[in-house]
């Protein structure tokens, strides 16, 4: 796609942004109009998103921060298929999304994939592309069927869809297309339907304005689309999208996430930054403790902003985009009504072990249920911590450990500090204030159930923050009826 220097300048200027702020929109009066106009004028996302009064307001904000970096186009298409494994379900809907590098294939891409021992066929294909040093010109992502351990040849099915994308976009071959799939495990990918019907529809809908259509199209049981973006001092943009609401406890990847940038970054730098960032963001969350077979995160650079990039600035912005997406994924979790934020300090061990302790806390079914009911049953919190330390750190000194909930000390010197109805009410109110409903289709606020675990003087110097969700009836209902 040819562009004049003046058109590039205009695009760069339109992407520049003043500092973003967290705004709370008033319900009435001129202050509401002022606040809303400022809210919708935002071009980048702060780490803590603003508050929103409804889904319409959230989507309007998302549209404002979703401008694509230079050199990218996205399009989504729809179709139907009949599952060979469950034909009685009849025709089922399926979507595919194509993300194209409009100025040609790039060597500047990086990826991390699931460590699950039963990876999906697209993960296997992606690993081969990465190992071979293959350039990438497009991504293709389908929902509904994950193409994992299915009958037939899953890799051949994935390659057939890649070939269809290459043919429609006049690319040299399907080898420059990277596939991803999400959905039901064990079903065969309807590759013929995707290749003949859905991919051509997606190509027809290609546009270069916004990534929001792609963020919406890759959703499965997600409650709302997730977009994070930052603009660098030289005008380059980093824009990320993600999907994932259940079967989420990533390990060396996330569910599905795609980070697009027009900053000129070498492949080795992009892979290093991605790998480091994944550890600090997506590996620090858990919704239900189950690691997917399809986890994939891909970073792509179109290299359309030729100015030298400040790698430190780029890495900091890249990390903020990923941390924001990780938070959004937990808040968007299936049936999630509260998000827990666990801060672990003075831990005597590795960061990996500290993360596992945090996950053990947020994955405790008893504690998750207590949080869902706004019940400050702090004994369940202490039991979860004691269980992990007893199993995996039997020699640890917990004599100086203290626990906090909502900033209030609830445990220290080996004893609880919970006497009186006032404390019970305060802790329960903290949980209620963080609640946002288990079926909302937008994130009304960014509050957390704040949990602190400090090992004190007898501990070490490691700190980590882990995010997790509660466990509600809505989560059970969604996963009891997932395939239909």
CSV table of C-alpha atoms in Angstrom, one decimal:
chain,number,residue,atom,x,y,z
A,1,UNK,CA,0.0,0.0,0.0
A,2,UNK,CA,1.8,3.1,-1.2
A,3,UNK,CA,1.8,6.1,1.1
A,4,UNK,CA,3.1,9.7,0.5
A,5,UNK,CA,5.4,11.3,3.1
A,6,UNK,CA,2.6,13.8,3.9
A,7,UNK,CA,0.0,11.0,4.6
A,8,UNK,CA,2.5,9.3,6.9
A,9,UNK,CA,3.1,12.5,8.8
A,10,UNK,CA,-0.7,13.0,9.2
A,11,UNK,CA,-1.0,9.4,10.5
A,12,UNK,CA,1.8,9.9,12.9
A,13,UNK,CA,0.3,13.1,14.3
A,14,UNK,CA,-3.1,11.5,14.7
A,15,UNK,CA,-1.4,8.7,16.8
A,16,UNK,CA,0.4,11.1,19.2
A,17,UNK,CA,-1.2,11.5,22.5
A,18,UNK,CA,-0.9,13.6,25.6
A,19,UNK,CA,-0.8,11.7,28.9
A,20,UNK,CA,-3.8,9.5,29.6
A,21,UNK,CA,-5.6,9.8,32.9
A,22,UNK,CA,-8.1,7.6,34.8
A,23,UNK,CA,-11.4,9.4,34.5
A,24,UNK,CA,-14.7,8.7,36.3
A,25,UNK,CA,-17.7,9.8,34.2
A,26,UNK,CA,-20.3,11.7,36.1
A,27,UNK,CA,-23.9,10.7,35.5
A,28,UNK,CA,-25.4,14.2,34.8
A,29,UNK,CA,-24.7,17.8,34.0
A,30,UNK,CA,-22.0,19.7,32.1
A,31,UNK,CA,-19.2,17.9,34.0
A,32,UNK,CA,-20.4,14.6,32.5
A,33,UNK,CA,-20.1,16.1,29.0
A,34,UNK,CA,-16.6,17.4,29.8
A,35,UNK,CA,-15.5,14.2,31.3
A,36,UNK,CA,-16.9,12.1,28.5
A,37,UNK,CA,-15.3,14.2,25.8
A,38,UNK,CA,-11.9,13.8,27.5
A,39,UNK,CA,-12.5,10.1,28.0
A,40,UNK,CA,-13.2,9.5,24.4
A,41,UNK,CA,-10.3,11.7,23.2
A,42,UNK,CA,-7.8,9.3,24.7
A,43,UNK,CA,-5.5,7.6,22.3
A,44,UNK,CA,-3.5,5.4,24.7
A,45,UNK,CA,-4.5,3.3,27.7
A,46,UNK,CA,-3.3,3.9,31.2
A,47,UNK,CA,-2.5,0.8,33.3
A,48,UNK,CA,-5.7,1.4,35.2
A,49,UNK,CA,-8.6,2.0,32.8
A,50,UNK,CA,-11.2,4.6,33.5
A,51,UNK,CA,-14.6,3.7,35.1
A,52,UNK,CA,-17.5,3.1,32.7
A,53,UNK,CA,-21.2,3.4,33.2
A,54,UNK,CA,-22.3,0.9,30.5
A,55,UNK,CA,-21.0,-1.2,27.6
A,56,UNK,CA,-21.6,1.5,25.0
A,57,UNK,CA,-19.3,3.9,26.8
A,58,UNK,CA,-16.6,1.2,27.2
A,59,UNK,CA,-16.8,0.4,23.5
A,60,UNK,CA,-16.6,4.0,22.5
A,61,UNK,CA,-13.4,4.3,24.7
A,62,UNK,CA,-12.0,1.2,23.1
A,63,UNK,CA,-12.5,2.6,19.6
A,64,UNK,CA,-10.6,5.7,20.6
A,65,UNK,CA,-7.5,3.7,21.7
A,66,UNK,CA,-7.5,1.1,19.0
A,67,UNK,CA,-5.8,2.9,16.1
A,68,UNK,CA,-3.7,0.4,14.2
A,69,UNK,CA,0.1,1.0,13.8
A,70,UNK,CA,1.3,1.8,10.3
A,71,UNK,CA,1.6,-1.2,8.0
A,72,UNK,CA,-1.3,-3.3,9.5
A,73,UNK,CA,-4.8,-4.2,8.3
A,74,UNK,CA,-7.4,-6.5,9.9
A,75,UNK,CA,-10.5,-8.1,8.8
A,76,UNK,CA,-13.0,-10.7,10.1
A,77,UNK,CA,-15.4,-13.1,8.5
A,78,UNK,CA,-18.2,-15.4,9.5
A,79,UNK,CA,-19.4,-18.8,8.5
A,80,UNK,CA,-21.0,-22.0,9.7
A,81,UNK,CA,-20.0,-25.7,10.0
A,82,UNK,CA,-21.2,-29.0,11.3
A,83,UNK,CA,-19.0,-30.7,13.7
A,84,UNK,CA,-17.9,-34.2,12.6
A,85,UNK,CA,-17.7,-35.1,16.3
A,86,UNK,CA,-21.1,-33.8,17.3
A,87,UNK,CA,-23.3,-33.5,14.2
A,88,UNK,CA,-26.5,-33.5,16.3
A,89,UNK,CA,-25.6,-29.9,17.3
A,90,UNK,CA,-26.4,-28.9,13.7
A,91,UNK,CA,-24.9,-25.8,12.1
A,92,UNK,CA,-22.6,-23.9,14.4
A,93,UNK,CA,-21.1,-20.4,13.8
A,94,UNK,CA,-17.4,-19.8,13.3
A,95,UNK,CA,-15.3,-16.7,12.8
A,96,UNK,CA,-11.9,-16.1,11.4
A,97,UNK,CA,-9.8,-13.0,11.7
A,98,UNK,CA,-6.9,-12.0,9.4
A,99,UNK,CA,-4.1,-9.6,10.5
A,100,UNK,CA,-2.0,-8.5,7.5
A,101,UNK,CA,1.3,-6.7,7.3
A,102,UNK,CA,0.4,-4.5,4.3
A,103,UNK,CA,3.9,-3.5,3.4
A,104,UNK,CA,5.2,-7.1,3.1
A,105,UNK,CA,6.5,-9.9,5.2
A,106,UNK,CA,8.6,-9.1,8.3
A,107,UNK,CA,11.5,-10.9,10.0
A,108,UNK,CA,10.7,-8.8,13.1
A,109,UNK,CA,8.3,-11.1,14.9
A,110,UNK,CA,8.5,-13.1,18.1
A,111,UNK,CA,6.2,-15.7,19.8
A,112,UNK,CA,5.7,-17.7,23.0
A,113,UNK,CA,3.6,-20.8,23.1
A,114,UNK,CA,1.9,-23.1,25.6
A,115,UNK,CA,4.0,-25.6,27.6
A,116,UNK,CA,1.0,-28.0,27.7
A,117,UNK,CA,2.1,-31.5,26.5
A,118,UNK,CA,-0.9,-31.7,24.2
A,119,UNK,CA,-0.4,-28.6,22.1
A,120,UNK,CA,-2.8,-27.6,19.3
A,121,UNK,CA,-1.8,-28.1,15.7
A,122,UNK,CA,-1.5,-24.3,15.2
A,123,UNK,CA,1.0,-24.2,18.0
A,124,UNK,CA,3.1,-26.9,16.3
A,125,UNK,CA,3.0,-25.0,13.1
A,126,UNK,CA,3.9,-21.8,14.8
A,127,UNK,CA,6.9,-23.4,16.6
A,128,UNK,CA,8.1,-24.6,13.2
A,129,UNK,CA,7.8,-21.2,11.6
A,130,UNK,CA,9.7,-19.6,14.5
A,131,UNK,CA,12.5,-22.3,14.5
A,132,UNK,CA,12.9,-22.0,10.7
A,133,UNK,CA,13.3,-18.2,10.9
A,134,UNK,CA,10.4,-17.8,8.5
A,135,UNK,CA,9.2,-14.3,7.7
A,136,UNK,CA,5.5,-13.6,8.5
A,137,UNK,CA,3.1,-11.6,6.3
A,138,UNK,CA,-0.2,-12.4,8.0
A,139,UNK,CA,-1.9,-14.0,10.9
A,140,UNK,CA,-5.1,-16.0,10.8
A,141,UNK,CA,-7.1,-16.7,13.9
A,142,UNK,CA,-10.3,-18.8,14.2
A,143,UNK,CA,-12.6,-19.3,17.1
A,144,UNK,CA,-15.0,-22.2,18.1
A,145,UNK,CA,-12.6,-25.1,17.3
A,146,UNK,CA,-9.1,-25.2,18.8
A,147,UNK,CA,-7.7,-28.0,16.4
A,148,UNK,CA,-6.1,-29.9,19.3
A,149,UNK,CA,-5.6,-33.7,19.2
A,150,UNK,CA,-8.4,-34.1,16.7
A,151,UNK,CA,-9.1,-36.8,14.1
A,152,UNK,CA,-7.4,-36.3,10.8
A,153,UNK,CA,-4.3,-34.2,10.2
A,154,UNK,CA,-4.6,-31.1,12.3
A,155,UNK,CA,-1.4,-29.5,11.0
A,156,UNK,CA,-2.5,-30.1,7.4
A,157,UNK,CA,-5.9,-28.5,8.2
A,158,UNK,CA,-4.1,-25.4,9.7
A,159,UNK,CA,-1.8,-25.2,6.6
A,160,UNK,CA,-4.9,-25.3,4.3
A,161,UNK,CA,-6.3,-22.3,6.0
A,162,UNK,CA,-2.9,-20.5,5.8
A,163,UNK,CA,-2.8,-21.3,2.0
A,164,UNK,CA,-6.3,-19.8,1.6
A,165,UNK,CA,-5.1,-16.6,3.3
A,166,UNK,CA,-2.0,-16.5,1.1
A,167,UNK,CA,-4.1,-17.0,-2.0
A,168,UNK,CA,-6.6,-14.3,-1.1
A,169,UNK,CA,-3.8,-11.8,-0.3
A,170,UNK,CA,-1.5,-12.8,-3.2
A,171,UNK,CA,1.3,-13.8,-0.8
A,172,UNK,CA,4.1,-16.0,-1.9
A,173,UNK,CA,2.9,-19.0,0.0
A,174,UNK,CA,1.0,-20.2,3.1
A,175,UNK,CA,4.3,-20.5,4.9
A,176,UNK,CA,4.3,-16.7,5.6
A,177,UNK,CA,1.0,-17.0,7.4
A,178,UNK,CA,0.9,-17.9,11.1
A,179,UNK,CA,-2.3,-19.7,12.4
A,180,UNK,CA,-4.0,-19.7,15.7
A,181,UNK,CA,-7.2,-21.5,16.9
A,182,UNK,CA,-9.3,-21.4,20.0
A,183,UNK,CA,-12.4,-23.2,21.1
A,184,UNK,CA,-13.5,-26.8,21.7
A,185,UNK,CA,-10.6,-29.3,22.2
A,186,UNK,CA,-10.8,-32.5,20.3
A,187,UNK,CA,-12.9,-31.3,17.3
A,188,UNK,CA,-11.5,-31.4,13.8
A,189,UNK,CA,-11.0,-27.9,12.3
A,190,UNK,CA,-13.5,-27.2,9.6
A,191,UNK,CA,-10.7,-26.2,7.3
A,192,UNK,CA,-12.7,-26.4,4.0
A,193,UNK,CA,-15.4,-24.1,5.4
A,194,UNK,CA,-12.8,-21.7,6.7
A,195,UNK,CA,-10.8,-21.7,3.5
A,196,UNK,CA,-13.7,-21.4,1.1
A,197,UNK,CA,-16.2,-19.3,3.0
A,198,UNK,CA,-14.8,-17.5,6.1
A,199,UNK,CA,-11.3,-16.4,5.0
A,200,UNK,CA,-12.6,-14.8,1.8
A,201,UNK,CA,-15.2,-12.9,3.8
A,202,UNK,CA,-12.5,-11.7,6.2
A,203,UNK,CA,-10.3,-10.5,3.4
A,204,UNK,CA,-13.3,-8.6,1.9
A,205,UNK,CA,-13.6,-6.8,5.3
A,206,UNK,CA,-10.0,-5.7,5.6
A,207,UNK,CA,-9.4,-2.2,6.9
A,208,UNK,CA,-6.4,-0.2,8.3
A,209,UNK,CA,-8.1,2.1,10.9
A,210,UNK,CA,-8.8,0.1,14.1
A,211,UNK,CA,-7.8,-3.2,15.8
A,212,UNK,CA,-11.1,-3.3,17.7
A,213,UNK,CA,-12.9,-5.5,15.1
A,214,UNK,CA,-10.2,-8.1,15.6
A,215,UNK,CA,-10.4,-7.8,19.4
A,216,UNK,CA,-14.1,-8.5,19.1
A,217,UNK,CA,-13.9,-11.3,16.5
A,218,UNK,CA,-11.3,-13.5,18.4
A,219,UNK,CA,-13.6,-13.7,21.5
A,220,UNK,CA,-15.2,-16.9,22.6
A,221,UNK,CA,-16.8,-16.8,26.1
A,222,UNK,CA,-15.1,-13.4,26.6
A,223,UNK,CA,-17.4,-10.8,28.0
A,224,UNK,CA,-15.8,-7.8,26.3
A,225,UNK,CA,-13.0,-7.0,23.8
A,226,UNK,CA,-9.6,-6.1,25.2
A,227,UNK,CA,-7.3,-3.5,23.7
A,228,UNK,CA,-4.3,-1.8,25.2
A,229,UNK,CA,-2.1,0.8,23.4
A,230,UNK,CA,0.9,3.1,23.9
A,231,UNK,CA,2.5,5.7,21.7
A,232,UNK,CA,6.2,6.2,21.8
A,233,UNK,CA,8.0,9.6,21.7
A,234,UNK,CA,8.9,9.1,18.0
A,235,UNK,CA,5.3,8.5,17.1
A,236,UNK,CA,5.5,4.7,16.8
A,237,UNK,CA,2.6,2.7,18.3
A,238,UNK,CA,2.3,-0.5,20.3
A,239,UNK,CA,-1.2,-2.0,20.2
A,240,UNK,CA,-2.2,-5.2,21.8
A,241,UNK,CA,-5.4,-7.4,21.8
A,242,UNK,CA,-6.1,-10.6,23.7
A,243,UNK,CA,-8.8,-13.2,24.2
A,244,UNK,CA,-9.3,-15.6,27.1
A,245,UNK,CA,-11.9,-16.0,29.8
A,246,UNK,CA,-11.6,-19.6,31.0
A,247,UNK,CA,-9.0,-22.4,31.1
A,248,UNK,CA,-6.5,-19.7,32.0
A,249,UNK,CA,-3.3,-20.3,34.0
A,250,UNK,CA,-0.7,-19.5,31.5
A,251,UNK,CA,2.8,-20.8,31.6
A,252,UNK,CA,5.2,-19.2,29.1
A,253,UNK,CA,2.4,-17.7,27.1
A,254,UNK,CA,-1.2,-16.4,27.4
A,255,UNK,CA,-4.4,-17.6,25.8
A,256,UNK,CA,-4.3,-15.7,22.5
A,257,UNK,CA,-2.7,-12.3,22.3
A,258,UNK,CA,-1.2,-10.3,19.5
A,259,UNK,CA,1.0,-7.2,20.0
A,260,UNK,CA,1.4,-5.0,16.9
A,261,UNK,CA,3.9,-2.2,16.4
A,262,UNK,CA,5.3,-0.1,13.7
A,263,UNK,CA,8.5,0.6,15.6
A,264,UNK,CA,11.6,-0.7,14.0
A,265,UNK,CA,12.8,-3.4,16.3
A,266,UNK,CA,15.2,-6.3,15.5
A,267,UNK,CA,13.9,-9.8,15.8
A,268,UNK,CA,16.3,-10.8,18.6
A,269,UNK,CA,15.3,-7.8,20.7
A,270,UNK,CA,11.6,-8.4,20.1
A,271,UNK,CA,11.9,-12.0,21.2
A,272,UNK,CA,13.9,-11.1,24.4
A,273,UNK,CA,11.4,-8.4,25.3
A,274,UNK,CA,8.4,-10.6,24.7
A,275,UNK,CA,9.8,-13.5,26.7
A,276,UNK,CA,10.7,-11.3,29.6
A,277,UNK,CA,7.4,-9.5,29.5
A,278,UNK,CA,5.3,-12.7,29.4
A,279,UNK,CA,7.0,-13.8,32.7
A,280,UNK,CA,6.1,-10.5,34.3
A,281,UNK,CA,2.5,-10.2,33.1
A,282,UNK,CA,0.6,-13.2,31.6
A,283,UNK,CA,2.4,-15.7,33.8
A,284,UNK,CA,1.2,-13.8,36.9
A,285,UNK,CA,-2.5,-14.5,36.5
A,286,UNK,CA,-4.9,-17.3,36.9
A,287,UNK,CA,-8.7,-17.6,36.5
A,288,UNK,CA,-9.3,-21.3,37.0
A,289,UNK,CA,-5.9,-23.0,37.2
A,290,UNK,CA,-6.2,-24.8,33.9
A,291,UNK,CA,-3.5,-24.2,31.3
A,292,UNK,CA,-4.8,-24.2,27.7
A,293,UNK,CA,-3.4,-26.4,24.9
A,294,UNK,CA,-3.5,-23.4,22.5
A,295,UNK,CA,-1.8,-20.6,24.4
A,296,UNK,CA,-0.1,-18.2,22.0
A,297,UNK,CA,1.3,-14.7,22.1
A,298,UNK,CA,2.8,-13.1,19.0
A,299,UNK,CA,4.5,-9.8,18.6
A,300,UNK,CA,4.9,-8.3,15.1
A,301,UNK,CA,6.7,-5.3,13.8
A,302,UNK,CA,5.9,-3.7,10.5
A,303,UNK,CA,9.1,-1.6,10.8
A,304,UNK,CA,7.3,1.4,9.3
A,305,UNK,CA,8.7,4.0,11.7
A,306,UNK,CA,12.3,4.0,10.6
A,307,UNK,CA,13.7,6.3,13.3
A,308,UNK,CA,15.9,4.7,15.9
A,309,UNK,CA,13.8,3.4,18.7
A,310,UNK,CA,14.8,3.9,22.3
A,311,UNK,CA,14.7,0.2,23.4
A,312,UNK,CA,14.2,1.1,27.0
A,313,UNK,CA,11.2,3.2,26.2
A,314,UNK,CA,9.9,0.6,23.9
A,315,UNK,CA,10.3,-2.2,26.4
A,316,UNK,CA,8.6,-0.2,29.2
A,317,UNK,CA,5.6,0.6,26.9
A,318,UNK,CA,5.5,-3.0,25.6
A,319,UNK,CA,5.4,-4.3,29.2
A,320,UNK,CA,2.6,-1.9,30.2
A,321,UNK,CA,0.5,-3.0,27.2
A,322,UNK,CA,0.9,-6.7,28.3
A,323,UNK,CA,0.3,-6.0,32.0
A,324,UNK,CA,-2.9,-4.2,31.1
A,325,UNK,CA,-4.1,-7.1,28.9
A,326,UNK,CA,-3.3,-9.6,31.6
A,327,UNK,CA,-5.4,-7.6,34.1
A,328,UNK,CA,-8.2,-7.3,31.5
A,329,UNK,CA,-8.2,-11.1,31.0
A,330,UNK,CA,-8.8,-11.8,34.7
A,331,UNK,CA,-11.5,-9.1,35.0
A,332,UNK,CA,-13.1,-10.6,31.8
A,333,UNK,CA,-13.0,-14.1,33.2
A,334,UNK,CA,-15.9,-16.5,32.8
A,335,UNK,CA,-18.3,-15.7,35.7
A,336,UNK,CA,-15.8,-13.4,37.4
A,337,UNK,CA,-17.4,-11.1,39.9
A,338,UNK,CA,-14.2,-10.0,41.8
A,339,UNK,CA,-10.5,-9.7,40.8
A,340,UNK,CA,-8.0,-10.6,43.5
A,341,UNK,CA,-4.7,-8.8,43.6
A,342,UNK,CA,-2.1,-10.7,45.7
A,343,UNK,CA,1.1,-8.9,46.6
A,344,UNK,CA,3.8,-11.1,47.9
A,345,UNK,CA,6.8,-9.4,49.6
A,346,UNK,CA,10.1,-10.5,51.3
A,347,UNK,CA,9.8,-14.0,49.8
A,348,UNK,CA,12.7,-16.3,50.4
A,349,UNK,CA,12.9,-18.0,47.0
A,350,UNK,CA,12.8,-17.5,43.3
A,351,UNK,CA,10.3,-15.3,41.4
A,352,UNK,CA,8.9,-18.5,39.9
A,353,UNK,CA,8.2,-19.9,43.3
A,354,UNK,CA,6.7,-16.7,44.5
A,355,UNK,CA,4.3,-16.7,41.5
A,356,UNK,CA,3.3,-20.3,42.2
A,357,UNK,CA,2.4,-19.2,45.8
A,358,UNK,CA,0.3,-16.4,44.4
A,359,UNK,CA,-1.4,-18.7,42.0
A,360,UNK,CA,-2.0,-21.3,44.8
A,361,UNK,CA,-3.9,-18.5,46.8
A,362,UNK,CA,-6.0,-17.3,43.9
A,363,UNK,CA,-6.7,-20.9,42.8
A,364,UNK,CA,-8.0,-22.1,46.2
A,365,UNK,CA,-11.6,-23.1,45.5
A,366,UNK,CA,-12.6,-22.4,49.1
A,367,UNK,CA,-11.1,-19.0,49.2
A,368,UNK,CA,-12.4,-18.1,45.7
A,369,UNK,CA,-15.9,-19.0,46.9
A,370,UNK,CA,-15.5,-16.9,50.0
A,371,UNK,CA,-14.5,-13.9,47.9
A,372,UNK,CA,-17.5,-14.5,45.6
A,373,UNK,CA,-19.8,-14.2,48.6
A,374,UNK,CA,-18.0,-11.2,50.1
A,375,UNK,CA,-17.2,-13.4,53.1
A,376,UNK,CA,-13.9,-12.4,54.8
A,377,UNK,CA,-13.2,-16.0,55.8
A,378,UNK,CA,-9.5,-15.3,56.3
A,379,UNK,CA,-8.8,-18.8,57.7
A,380,UNK,CA,-9.1,-20.1,54.1
A,381,UNK,CA,-6.5,-17.6,53.0
A,382,UNK,CA,-4.1,-18.7,55.7
A,383,UNK,CA,-4.8,-22.3,55.0
A,384,UNK,CA,-4.0,-21.9,51.3
A,385,UNK,CA,-0.7,-20.2,52.1
A,386,UNK,CA,0.2,-22.8,54.8
A,387,UNK,CA,-0.7,-25.6,52.3
A,388,UNK,CA,1.7,-24.3,49.7
A,389,UNK,CA,4.6,-23.6,52.1
A,390,UNK,CA,4.2,-26.9,53.8
A,391,UNK,CA,4.3,-28.9,50.6
A,392,UNK,CA,6.9,-27.0,48.6
A,393,UNK,CA,8.9,-25.0,51.2
A,394,UNK,CA,8.9,-27.1,54.3
A,395,UNK,CA,12.0,-25.4,55.8
A,396,UNK,CA,10.6,-21.8,55.4
A,397,UNK,CA,10.5,-19.5,58.4
A,398,UNK,CA,7.0,-18.0,58.6
A,399,UNK,CA,7.4,-16.6,62.1
A,400,UNK,CA,7.4,-13.0,60.9
A,401,UNK,CA,4.8,-13.4,58.2
A,402,UNK,CA,1.9,-10.9,58.2
A,403,UNK,CA,-1.3,-10.9,56.1
A,404,UNK,CA,-3.4,-8.0,55.0
A,405,UNK,CA,-6.9,-7.8,53.4
A,406,UNK,CA,-7.9,-4.4,52.0
A,407,UNK,CA,-4.9,-2.9,53.7
A,408,UNK,CA,-5.9,-4.0,57.2
A,409,UNK,CA,-3.6,-6.4,59.0
A,410,UNK,CA,-5.5,-9.6,59.7
A,411,UNK,CA,-2.6,-11.9,60.7
A,412,UNK,CA,0.8,-11.3,62.4
A,413,UNK,CA,3.1,-13.0,65.0
A,414,UNK,CA,1.4,-16.3,64.2
A,415,UNK,CA,-2.1,-15.1,65.2
A,416,UNK,CA,-5.2,-13.6,63.6
A,417,UNK,CA,-6.1,-10.0,64.5
A,418,UNK,CA,-9.8,-10.0,63.8
A,419,UNK,CA,-11.7,-9.3,67.0
A,420,UNK,CA,-15.0,-7.3,66.8
A,421,UNK,CA,-17.9,-6.9,64.4
A,422,UNK,CA,-16.4,-3.7,63.0
A,423,UNK,CA,-13.4,-5.5,61.5
A,424,UNK,CA,-15.7,-8.2,59.9
A,425,UNK,CA,-17.9,-5.5,58.4
A,426,UNK,CA,-14.8,-3.5,57.1
A,427,UNK,CA,-13.4,-6.5,55.4
A,428,UNK,CA,-16.7,-7.6,53.9
A,429,UNK,CA,-17.3,-4.0,52.6
A,430,UNK,CA,-13.8,-4.1,51.0
A,431,UNK,CA,-14.9,-7.1,49.0
A,432,UNK,CA,-18.3,-5.6,48.1
A,433,UNK,CA,-16.6,-2.5,46.8
A,434,UNK,CA,-14.4,-4.6,44.5
A,435,UNK,CA,-17.4,-6.5,43.1
A,436,UNK,CA,-18.7,-5.8,39.6
A,437,UNK,CA,-21.1,-8.7,38.8
A,438,UNK,CA,-20.5,-12.0,37.2
A,439,UNK,CA,-22.1,-11.4,33.8
A,440,UNK,CA,-21.4,-7.7,33.0
A,441,UNK,CA,-20.4,-7.1,29.4
A,442,UNK,CA,-18.0,-4.3,30.2
A,443,UNK,CA,-15.6,-3.6,33.1
A,444,UNK,CA,-17.3,-0.9,35.3
A,445,UNK,CA,-14.3,-0.3,37.4
A,446,UNK,CA,-10.7,-1.4,38.1
A,447,UNK,CA,-10.9,-2.2,41.8
A,448,UNK,CA,-9.4,-5.3,43.4
A,449,UNK,CA,-9.7,-7.5,46.5
A,450,UNK,CA,-6.3,-6.5,47.8
A,451,UNK,CA,-4.4,-9.3,49.6
A,452,UNK,CA,-0.9,-8.8,51.1
A,453,UNK,CA,1.5,-11.6,52.1
A,454,UNK,CA,4.7,-10.3,53.7
A,455,UNK,CA,7.2,-12.8,55.0
A,456,UNK,CA,8.9,-10.1,57.0
A,457,UNK,CA,12.5,-10.1,58.4
A,458,UNK,CA,12.7,-13.9,58.3
A,459,UNK,CA,12.0,-14.0,54.6
A,460,UNK,CA,14.0,-12.9,51.6
A,461,UNK,CA,13.9,-10.0,49.1
A,462,UNK,CA,11.7,-11.3,46.3
A,463,UNK,CA,8.4,-9.6,45.5
A,464,UNK,CA,5.7,-10.4,42.9
A,465,UNK,CA,2.1,-9.5,42.2
A,466,UNK,CA,-0.4,-12.1,41.0
A,467,UNK,CA,-4.0,-11.6,39.8
A,468,UNK,CA,-6.9,-14.1,40.0
A,469,UNK,CA,-10.6,-14.3,40.0
A,470,UNK,CA,-13.3,-15.6,42.3
A,471,UNK,CA,-15.5,-18.6,41.7
A,472,UNK,CA,-19.2,-18.1,40.9
A,473,UNK,CA,-22.3,-20.1,39.9
A,474,UNK,CA,-22.0,-18.3,36.5
A,475,UNK,CA,-18.6,-19.9,35.9
A,476,UNK,CA,-20.1,-23.4,36.5
A,477,UNK,CA,-23.0,-22.7,34.2
A,478,UNK,CA,-20.9,-21.5,31.3
A,479,UNK,CA,-18.5,-24.5,31.5
A,480,UNK,CA,-21.4,-27.0,31.9
A,481,UNK,CA,-22.8,-25.9,28.6
A,482,UNK,CA,-19.6,-24.8,26.7
A,483,UNK,CA,-19.8,-26.8,23.5
A,484,UNK,CA,-23.3,-25.9,22.5
